Amino acid sequence: MAIAALVVAAVSGCSDDPSEGSAATSTTVGAASSAPATTAGARDDEAADGGLRILLGEVKKVPVPADAVLDIRAPAAWGQAVGGIRCTVTDSSGRNEDLRSSDAKKTETFGGTEWVTVWTFSSAPNSDVTVGCRDAESKIAAAHRDPYLRVVPREIVPIAPPQR
């Protein structure tokens, strides 16, 4: 019960800034959930694209691979309610990572579901960050059972210098 209270307190510090196009950071998230995925299907999904499932309101440690940025993705079926999602990403020293968003939301199909990238962030490679997201207006939780996001690594392709 105490852990649940810590998670709620930690996630409640998320930004309530309603602007979708600007970066969002917020207070430090202080607790991490160690709960494993509950179904074999969820674990298979996580292995297939290197991503992790995070329920809205949950806080979880996420590994940061080398040469990658991380995307926080939501089901496209959530529609405009995605704009109400607030996330906090904190590195191991407690520093908040900058979250970036764009007006043109990238969509991708995975596991038969279309996903939209809500936030993108980068952190020190080969480290862990703590990610927590919440539904600021409780629109998603009311309409969807078991609402979860995916945190998925996306490889960074180095830009080659111009040839002479």
PDB file of C-alpha atoms in Angstrom:
ATOM      1  CA  MET A   1       0.000   0.000   0.000  1.00  0.00           C
ATOM      2  CA  ALA A   2       2.858   2.374   0.813  1.00  0.00           C
ATOM      3  CA  ILE A   3       4.463   1.729  -2.581  1.00  0.00           C
ATOM      4  CA  ALA A   4       1.202   2.565  -4.338  1.00  0.00           C
ATOM      5  CA  ALA A   5       1.014   5.837  -2.401  1.00  0.00           C
ATOM      6  CA  LEU A   6       4.586   6.703  -3.406  1.00  0.00           C
ATOM      7  CA  VAL A   7       3.819   5.995  -7.061  1.00  0.00           C
ATOM      8  CA  VAL A   8       0.703   8.175  -6.957  1.00  0.00           C
ATOM      9  CA  ALA A   9       2.603  10.966  -5.232  1.00  0.00           C
ATOM     10  CA  ALA A  10       5.490  10.718  -7.697  1.00  0.00           C
ATOM     11  CA  VAL A  11       3.346  10.722 -10.806  1.00  0.00           C
ATOM     12  CA  SER A  12       1.112  13.525  -9.538  1.00  0.00           C
ATOM     13  CA  GLY A  13       4.069  15.869  -9.984  1.00  0.00           C
ATOM     14  CA  CYS A  14       3.838  15.569 -13.775  1.00  0.00           C
ATOM     15  CA  SER A  15       3.407  18.707 -15.819  1.00  0.00           C
ATOM     16  CA  ASP A  16      -0.111  19.976 -16.493  1.00  0.00           C
ATOM     17  CA  ASP A  17       1.090  22.184 -19.360  1.00  0.00           C
ATOM     18  CA  PRO A  18      -1.613  21.752 -22.013  1.00  0.00           C
ATOM     19  CA  SER A  19       0.564  22.765 -24.973  1.00  0.00           C
ATOM     20  CA  GLU A  20       1.286  19.721 -27.129  1.00  0.00           C
ATOM     21  CA  GLY A  21       4.001  21.220 -29.295  1.00  0.00           C
ATOM     22  CA  SER A  22       6.359  22.328 -26.572  1.00  0.00           C
ATOM     23  CA  ALA A  23       8.766  20.336 -24.457  1.00  0.00           C
ATOM     24  CA  ALA A  24       7.477  19.237 -21.096  1.00  0.00           C
ATOM     25  CA  THR A  25       9.375  18.447 -17.952  1.00  0.00           C
ATOM     26  CA  SER A  26       8.226  18.214 -14.401  1.00  0.00           C
ATOM     27  CA  THR A  27       9.200  17.248 -10.908  1.00  0.00           C
ATOM     28  CA  THR A  28      11.313  14.241 -10.113  1.00  0.00           C
ATOM     29  CA  VAL A  29       9.683  10.844 -10.037  1.00  0.00           C
ATOM     30  CA  GLY A  30      10.941   9.115  -6.920  1.00  0.00           C
ATOM     31  CA  ALA A  31       9.716   5.504  -7.128  1.00  0.00           C
ATOM     32  CA  ALA A  32       9.924   2.758  -9.698  1.00  0.00           C
ATOM     33  CA  SER A  33       7.567  -0.149 -10.163  1.00  0.00           C
ATOM     34  CA  SER A  34       9.151  -3.556 -10.375  1.00  0.00           C
ATOM     35  CA  ALA A  35       5.942  -5.285 -11.457  1.00  0.00           C
ATOM     36  CA  PRO A  36       6.573  -7.562 -14.444  1.00  0.00           C
ATOM     37  CA  ALA A  37       4.316  -7.706 -17.482  1.00  0.00           C
ATOM     38  CA  THR A  38       1.219  -9.727 -16.643  1.00  0.00           C
ATOM     39  CA  THR A  39       0.806 -11.804 -19.799  1.00  0.00           C
ATOM     40  CA  ALA A  40       3.054 -13.815 -22.060  1.00  0.00           C
ATOM     41  CA  GLY A  41       1.764 -11.751 -24.999  1.00  0.00           C
ATOM     42  CA  ALA A  42       2.920  -8.539 -23.370  1.00  0.00           C
ATOM     43  CA  ARG A  43       6.381 -10.005 -22.769  1.00  0.00           C
ATOM     44  CA  ASP A  44       6.530 -11.153 -26.401  1.00  0.00           C
ATOM     45  CA  ASP A  45       5.602  -7.628 -27.556  1.00  0.00           C
ATOM     46  CA  GLU A  46       8.338  -6.162 -25.380  1.00  0.00           C
ATOM     47  CA  ALA A  47      10.955  -8.521 -26.811  1.00  0.00           C
ATOM     48  CA  ALA A  48       9.894  -7.911 -30.414  1.00  0.00           C
ATOM     49  CA  ASP A  49      10.659  -4.168 -30.595  1.00  0.00           C
ATOM     50  CA  GLY A  50      12.773  -3.611 -27.471  1.00  0.00           C
ATOM     51  CA  GLY A  51       9.990  -1.535 -25.921  1.00  0.00           C
ATOM     52  CA  LEU A  52       8.412  -1.646 -22.482  1.00  0.00           C
ATOM     53  CA  ARG A  53       4.750  -1.351 -21.537  1.00  0.00           C
ATOM     54  CA  ILE A  54       3.891   1.261 -18.929  1.00  0.00           C
ATOM     55  CA  LEU A  55       0.359   1.648 -17.594  1.00  0.00           C
ATOM     56  CA  LEU A  56      -0.874   5.204 -17.188  1.00  0.00           C
ATOM     57  CA  GLY A  57      -0.141   6.141 -13.573  1.00  0.00           C
ATOM     58  CA  GLU A  58       2.674   3.587 -13.322  1.00  0.00           C
ATOM     59  CA  VAL A  59       6.365   4.437 -12.942  1.00  0.00           C
ATOM     60  CA  LYS A  60       8.958   2.100 -14.443  1.00  0.00           C
ATOM     61  CA  LYS A  61      12.737   1.950 -15.019  1.00  0.00           C
ATOM     62  CA  VAL A  62      13.621   1.850 -18.705  1.00  0.00           C
ATOM     63  CA  PRO A  63      17.076   0.951 -20.087  1.00  0.00           C
ATOM     64  CA  VAL A  64      18.615   3.423 -22.537  1.00  0.00           C
ATOM     65  CA  PRO A  65      20.519   1.631 -25.300  1.00  0.00           C
ATOM     66  CA  ALA A  66      23.543   3.120 -27.055  1.00  0.00           C
ATOM     67  CA  ASP A  67      22.869   5.061 -30.270  1.00  0.00           C
ATOM     68  CA  ALA A  68      19.122   5.442 -29.701  1.00  0.00           C
ATOM     69  CA  VAL A  69      16.472   7.884 -28.627  1.00  0.00           C
ATOM     70  CA  LEU A  70      13.347   6.670 -26.869  1.00  0.00           C
ATOM     71  CA  ASP A  71       9.800   7.271 -28.073  1.00  0.00           C
ATOM     72  CA  ILE A  72       6.800   7.235 -25.759  1.00  0.00           C
ATOM     73  CA  ARG A  73       3.942   5.865 -27.872  1.00  0.00           C
ATOM     74  CA  ALA A  74       0.194   5.634 -27.283  1.00  0.00           C
ATOM     75  CA  PRO A  75      -2.495   3.759 -29.199  1.00  0.00           C
ATOM     76  CA  ALA A  76      -3.745   5.965 -32.050  1.00  0.00           C
ATOM     77  CA  ALA A  77      -7.276   4.874 -31.069  1.00  0.00           C
ATOM     78  CA  TRP A  78      -7.045   7.236 -28.083  1.00  0.00           C
ATOM     79  CA  GLY A  79      -7.410  10.100 -30.559  1.00  0.00           C
ATOM     80  CA  GLN A  80      -7.303  13.668 -29.225  1.00  0.00           C
ATOM     81  CA  ALA A  81      -7.138  12.419 -25.615  1.00  0.00           C
ATOM     82  CA  VAL A  82      -3.436  11.695 -26.270  1.00  0.00           C
ATOM     83  CA  GLY A  83      -2.860  15.450 -25.905  1.00  0.00           C
ATOM     84  CA  GLY A  84      -3.720  15.148 -22.194  1.00  0.00           C
ATOM     85  CA  ILE A  85      -0.948  12.651 -21.420  1.00  0.00           C
ATOM     86  CA  ARG A  86       1.775  14.063 -19.168  1.00  0.00           C
ATOM     87  CA  CYS A  87       5.049  12.190 -18.708  1.00  0.00           C
ATOM     88  CA  THR A  88       8.130  12.612 -16.586  1.00  0.00           C
ATOM     89  CA  VAL A  89      11.493  11.067 -17.420  1.00  0.00           C
ATOM     90  CA  THR A  90      14.223  11.199 -14.778  1.00  0.00           C
ATOM     91  CA  ASP A  91      17.813   9.985 -15.092  1.00  0.00           C
ATOM     92  CA  SER A  92      19.673   8.087 -12.365  1.00  0.00           C
ATOM     93  CA  SER A  93      20.910  11.314 -10.762  1.00  0.00           C
ATOM     94  CA  GLY A  94      17.351  12.679 -10.459  1.00  0.00           C
ATOM     95  CA  ARG A  95      17.672  15.157 -13.341  1.00  0.00           C
ATOM     96  CA  ASN A  96      14.614  15.564 -15.570  1.00  0.00           C
ATOM     97  CA  GLU A  97      15.075  14.747 -19.236  1.00  0.00           C
ATOM     98  CA  ASP A  98      13.629  17.086 -21.852  1.00  0.00           C
ATOM     99  CA  LEU A  99      10.660  15.638 -23.690  1.00  0.00           C
ATOM    100  CA  ARG A 100      10.144  16.659 -27.305  1.00  0.00           C
ATOM    101  CA  SER A 101       6.970  16.546 -29.323  1.00  0.00           C
ATOM    102  CA  SER A 102       6.031  17.661 -32.800  1.00  0.00           C
ATOM    103  CA  ASP A 103       2.794  18.751 -34.415  1.00  0.00           C
ATOM    104  CA  ALA A 104       3.076  15.932 -36.965  1.00  0.00           C
ATOM    105  CA  LYS A 105       2.652  12.791 -34.880  1.00  0.00           C
ATOM    106  CA  LYS A 106       4.471   9.759 -36.309  1.00  0.00           C
ATOM    107  CA  THR A 107       2.336   6.604 -36.428  1.00  0.00           C
ATOM    108  CA  GLU A 108       3.485   3.004 -36.710  1.00  0.00           C
ATOM    109  CA  THR A 109       1.698  -0.348 -36.559  1.00  0.00           C
ATOM    110  CA  PHE A 110       2.935  -2.902 -34.057  1.00  0.00           C
ATOM    111  CA  GLY A 111       1.199  -6.050 -32.834  1.00  0.00           C
ATOM    112  CA  GLY A 112      -1.909  -5.239 -34.875  1.00  0.00           C
ATOM    113  CA  THR A 113      -2.334  -1.836 -33.193  1.00  0.00           C
ATOM    114  CA  GLU A 114      -1.519   1.563 -34.637  1.00  0.00           C
ATOM    115  CA  TRP A 115       0.697   3.591 -32.261  1.00  0.00           C
ATOM    116  CA  VAL A 116       1.392   7.315 -32.285  1.00  0.00           C
ATOM    117  CA  THR A 117       4.580   8.873 -30.892  1.00  0.00           C
ATOM    118  CA  VAL A 118       3.592  11.322 -28.154  1.00  0.00           C
ATOM    119  CA  TRP A 119       7.033  12.237 -26.762  1.00  0.00           C
ATOM    120  CA  THR A 120      10.660  11.575 -27.704  1.00  0.00           C
ATOM    121  CA  PHE A 121      13.649  11.896 -25.380  1.00  0.00           C
ATOM    122  CA  SER A 122      17.316  11.020 -25.182  1.00  0.00           C
ATOM    123  CA  SER A 123      19.523  10.227 -22.225  1.00  0.00           C
ATOM    124  CA  ALA A 124      23.019   8.961 -21.491  1.00  0.00           C
ATOM    125  CA  PRO A 125      23.554   5.669 -23.356  1.00  0.00           C
ATOM    126  CA  ASN A 126      23.733   2.387 -21.466  1.00  0.00           C
ATOM    127  CA  SER A 127      21.944   3.805 -18.438  1.00  0.00           C
ATOM    128  CA  ASP A 128      18.451   3.647 -16.951  1.00  0.00           C
ATOM    129  CA  VAL A 129      15.787   6.317 -16.722  1.00  0.00           C
ATOM    130  CA  THR A 130      12.563   6.336 -14.746  1.00  0.00           C
ATOM    131  CA  VAL A 131       9.458   6.982 -16.836  1.00  0.00           C
ATOM    132  CA  GLY A 132       6.036   7.839 -15.450  1.00  0.00           C
ATOM    133  CA  CYS A 133       2.998   8.986 -17.418  1.00  0.00           C
ATOM    134  CA  ARG A 134      -0.484   9.989 -16.390  1.00  0.00           C
ATOM    135  CA  ASP A 135      -3.760  10.960 -17.961  1.00  0.00           C
ATOM    136  CA  ALA A 136      -4.143  14.512 -16.640  1.00  0.00           C
ATOM    137  CA  GLU A 137      -7.878  14.701 -17.349  1.00  0.00           C
ATOM    138  CA  SER A 138      -8.704  10.987 -16.782  1.00  0.00           C
ATOM    139  CA  LYS A 139     -10.267  10.767 -20.256  1.00  0.00           C
ATOM    140  CA  ILE A 140      -8.277   7.732 -21.358  1.00  0.00           C
ATOM    141  CA  ALA A 141      -8.706   5.638 -18.210  1.00  0.00           C
ATOM    142  CA  ALA A 142     -12.467   6.180 -18.323  1.00  0.00           C
ATOM    143  CA  ALA A 143     -12.747   4.990 -21.930  1.00  0.00           C
ATOM    144  CA  HIS A 144     -10.096   2.228 -22.122  1.00  0.00           C
ATOM    145  CA  ARG A 145      -9.487  -0.757 -19.904  1.00  0.00           C
ATOM    146  CA  ASP A 146      -5.828  -1.403 -19.007  1.00  0.00           C
ATOM    147  CA  PRO A 147      -4.509   1.782 -20.708  1.00  0.00           C
ATOM    148  CA  TYR A 148      -0.820   1.484 -21.360  1.00  0.00           C
ATOM    149  CA  LEU A 149       1.850   3.280 -23.343  1.00  0.00           C
ATOM    150  CA  ARG A 150       4.989   1.851 -24.902  1.00  0.00           C
ATOM    151  CA  VAL A 151       8.502   3.227 -24.460  1.00  0.00           C
ATOM    152  CA  VAL A 152      10.395   2.122 -27.550  1.00  0.00           C
ATOM    153  CA  PRO A 153      14.040   2.713 -28.566  1.00  0.00           C
ATOM    154  CA  ARG A 154      14.564   4.222 -32.006  1.00  0.00           C
ATOM    155  CA  GLU A 155      18.019   3.908 -33.548  1.00  0.00           C
ATOM    156  CA  ILE A 156      19.923   7.087 -34.321  1.00  0.00           C
ATOM    157  CA  VAL A 157      21.477   6.957 -37.763  1.00  0.00           C
ATOM    158  CA  PRO A 158      24.676   9.019 -37.897  1.00  0.00           C
ATOM    159  CA  ILE A 159      24.803  11.676 -40.600  1.00  0.00           C
ATOM    160  CA  ALA A 160      27.730  11.094 -42.909  1.00  0.00           C
ATOM    161  CA  PRO A 161      29.916  14.116 -43.635  1.00  0.00           C
ATOM    162  CA  PRO A 162      29.586  15.507 -47.151  1.00  0.00           C
ATOM    163  CA  GLN A 163      31.977  13.953 -49.631  1.00  0.00           C
ATOM    164  CA  ARG A 164      34.290  16.151 -51.645  1.00  0.00           C
TER     165      ARG A 164
END
